[in-house]
Short mmCIF file of C-alpha atoms in Angstrom, two decimals:
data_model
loop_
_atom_site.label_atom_id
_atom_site.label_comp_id
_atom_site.label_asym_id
_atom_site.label_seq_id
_atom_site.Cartn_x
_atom_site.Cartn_y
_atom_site.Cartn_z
CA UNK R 1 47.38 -24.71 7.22
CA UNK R 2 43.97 -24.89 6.10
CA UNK R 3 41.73 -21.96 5.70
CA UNK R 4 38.03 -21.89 7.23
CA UNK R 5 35.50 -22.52 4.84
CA UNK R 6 33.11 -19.52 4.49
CA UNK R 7 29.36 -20.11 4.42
CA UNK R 8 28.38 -19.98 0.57
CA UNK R 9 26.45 -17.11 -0.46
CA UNK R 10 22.13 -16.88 -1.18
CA UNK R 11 22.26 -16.78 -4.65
CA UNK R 12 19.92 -13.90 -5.47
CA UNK R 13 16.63 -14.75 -7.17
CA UNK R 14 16.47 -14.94 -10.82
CA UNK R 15 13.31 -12.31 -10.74
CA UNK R 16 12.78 -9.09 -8.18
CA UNK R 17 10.01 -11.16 -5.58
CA UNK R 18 9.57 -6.99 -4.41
CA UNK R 19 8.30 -6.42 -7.63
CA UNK R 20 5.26 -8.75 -7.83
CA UNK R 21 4.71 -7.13 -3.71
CA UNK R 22 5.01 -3.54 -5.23
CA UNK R 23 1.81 -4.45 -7.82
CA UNK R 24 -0.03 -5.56 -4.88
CA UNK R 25 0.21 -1.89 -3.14
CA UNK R 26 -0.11 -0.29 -6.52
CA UNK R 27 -3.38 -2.17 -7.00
CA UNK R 28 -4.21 -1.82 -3.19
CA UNK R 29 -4.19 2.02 -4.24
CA UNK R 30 -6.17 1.81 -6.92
CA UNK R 31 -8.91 -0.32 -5.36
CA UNK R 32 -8.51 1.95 -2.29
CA UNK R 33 -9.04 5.03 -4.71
CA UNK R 34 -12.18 3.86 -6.02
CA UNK R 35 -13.86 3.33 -2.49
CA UNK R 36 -13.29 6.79 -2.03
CA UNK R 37 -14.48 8.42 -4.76
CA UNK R 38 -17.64 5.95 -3.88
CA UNK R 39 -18.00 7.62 -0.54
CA UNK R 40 -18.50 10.72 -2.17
CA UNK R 41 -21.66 8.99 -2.95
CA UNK R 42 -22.79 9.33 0.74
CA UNK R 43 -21.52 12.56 1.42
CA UNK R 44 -24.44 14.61 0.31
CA UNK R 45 -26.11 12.51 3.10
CA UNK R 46 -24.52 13.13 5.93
CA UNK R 47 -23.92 16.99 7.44
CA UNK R 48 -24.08 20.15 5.91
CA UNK R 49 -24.46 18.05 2.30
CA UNK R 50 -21.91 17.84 0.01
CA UNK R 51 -19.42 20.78 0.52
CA UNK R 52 -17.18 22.02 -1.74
CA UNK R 53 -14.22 21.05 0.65
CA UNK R 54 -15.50 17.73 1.65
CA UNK R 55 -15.75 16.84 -2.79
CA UNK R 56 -12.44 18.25 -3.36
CA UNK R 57 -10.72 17.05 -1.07
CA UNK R 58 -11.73 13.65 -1.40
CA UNK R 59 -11.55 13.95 -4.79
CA UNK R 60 -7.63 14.86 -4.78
CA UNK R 61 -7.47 11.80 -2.46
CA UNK R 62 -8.41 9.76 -4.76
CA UNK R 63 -6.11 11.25 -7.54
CA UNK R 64 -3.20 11.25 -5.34
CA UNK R 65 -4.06 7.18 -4.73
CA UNK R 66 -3.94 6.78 -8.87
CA UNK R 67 -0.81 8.79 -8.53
CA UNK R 68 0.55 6.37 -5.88
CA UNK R 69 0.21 3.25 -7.45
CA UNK R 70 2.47 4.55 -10.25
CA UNK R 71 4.95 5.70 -8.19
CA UNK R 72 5.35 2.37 -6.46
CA UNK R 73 8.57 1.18 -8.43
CA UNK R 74 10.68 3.97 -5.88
CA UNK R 75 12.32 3.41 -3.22
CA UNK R 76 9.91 5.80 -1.44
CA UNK R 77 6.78 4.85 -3.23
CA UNK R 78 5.56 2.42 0.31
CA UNK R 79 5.99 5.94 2.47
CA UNK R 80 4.02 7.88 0.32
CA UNK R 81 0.72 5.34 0.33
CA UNK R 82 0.85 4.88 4.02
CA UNK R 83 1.03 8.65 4.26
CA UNK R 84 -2.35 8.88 1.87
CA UNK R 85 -3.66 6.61 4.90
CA UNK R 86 -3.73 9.53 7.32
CA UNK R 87 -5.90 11.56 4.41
CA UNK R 88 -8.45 8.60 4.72
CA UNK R 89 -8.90 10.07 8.55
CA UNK R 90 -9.13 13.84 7.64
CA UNK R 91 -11.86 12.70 5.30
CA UNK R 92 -13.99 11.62 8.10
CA UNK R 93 -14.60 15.96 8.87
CA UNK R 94 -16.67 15.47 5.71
CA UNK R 95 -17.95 11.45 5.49
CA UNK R 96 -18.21 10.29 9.36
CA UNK R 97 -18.32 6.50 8.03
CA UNK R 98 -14.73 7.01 6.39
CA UNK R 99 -13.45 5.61 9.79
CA UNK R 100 -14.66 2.61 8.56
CA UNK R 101 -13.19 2.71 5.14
CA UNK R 102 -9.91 3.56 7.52
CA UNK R 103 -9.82 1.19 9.89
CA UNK R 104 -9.95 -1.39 6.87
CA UNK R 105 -7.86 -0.44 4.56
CA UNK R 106 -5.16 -0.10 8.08
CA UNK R 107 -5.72 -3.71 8.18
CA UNK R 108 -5.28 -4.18 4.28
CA UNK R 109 -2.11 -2.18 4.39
CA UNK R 110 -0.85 -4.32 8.06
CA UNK R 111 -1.95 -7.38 6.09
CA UNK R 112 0.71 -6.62 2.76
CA UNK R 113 3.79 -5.24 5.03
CA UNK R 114 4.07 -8.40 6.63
CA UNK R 115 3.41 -10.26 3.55
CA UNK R 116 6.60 -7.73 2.35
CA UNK R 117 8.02 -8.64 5.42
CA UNK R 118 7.83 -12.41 4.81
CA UNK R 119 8.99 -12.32 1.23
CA UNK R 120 12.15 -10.19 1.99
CA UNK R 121 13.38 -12.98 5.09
CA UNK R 122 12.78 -15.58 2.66
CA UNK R 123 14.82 -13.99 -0.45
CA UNK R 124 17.50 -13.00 3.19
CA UNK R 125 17.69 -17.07 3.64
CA UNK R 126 17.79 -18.04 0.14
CA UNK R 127 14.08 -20.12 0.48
CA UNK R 128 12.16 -18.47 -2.31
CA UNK R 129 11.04 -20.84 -5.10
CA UNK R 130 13.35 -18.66 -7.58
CA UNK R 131 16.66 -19.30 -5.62
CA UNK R 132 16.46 -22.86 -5.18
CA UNK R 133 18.91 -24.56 -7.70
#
């Protein structure tokens, strides 16, 4: 009686492929920090000047990005920066053109989860570079 032969297993890849992805949000974060605290720039432009709500909160914006792209080696580190993305829109009370900052960096972050997306059905079928023996 012969046994059915089971489908052999992906070997897993030598390196974490999520790891290089995880840099790429980090440094999305970073970049993404630095635009902000740029658009302070504008702010004393645009309506009543700049406000001590509309610099501090853009300010911790910006801090909590830096923070972000530490934390991006947790499990919950993705959450937390697509979270920040919804303080991008309450910054546009004090910096109307931060929609446009928003709408960008929404595209940006769309842009790197399916890149994440792609890498983690190629390391599922075994067809990253790293697995290939």
């Amino acid at each position: 009686m012969s046994t059915p032969e089971t489908p052999p297993a992906v070997p897993p890849p030598a390196t974490d492929p999520m790891k290089g992805i995880r840099g790429v949000f980090a440094m999305t974060l970073v970049l993404e920090a630095v635009v902000v605290l740029l658009a302070m720039l504008v702010l004393p432009k645009f309506g009543e000047g700049a406000t001590t709500e509309g610099v501090v909160s853009m300010t911790v914006l910006a801090v909590a990005m830096i923070v972000g792209s530490g934390l991006q080696r947790r499990p919950w580190g993705l959450a937390y920066a697509l979270v920040l993305q919804i303080g991008v829109f309450a910054c546009i009370a004090f910096v109307p053109a931060m929609w446009v900052i928003g709408i960008v960096f929404v595209m940006v972050w769309g842009g790197l989860l399916l890149l994440r997306r792609d890498v983690a059905r190629r390391m599922a079928r075994g067809d990253l570079p790293s697995q290939r023996t």
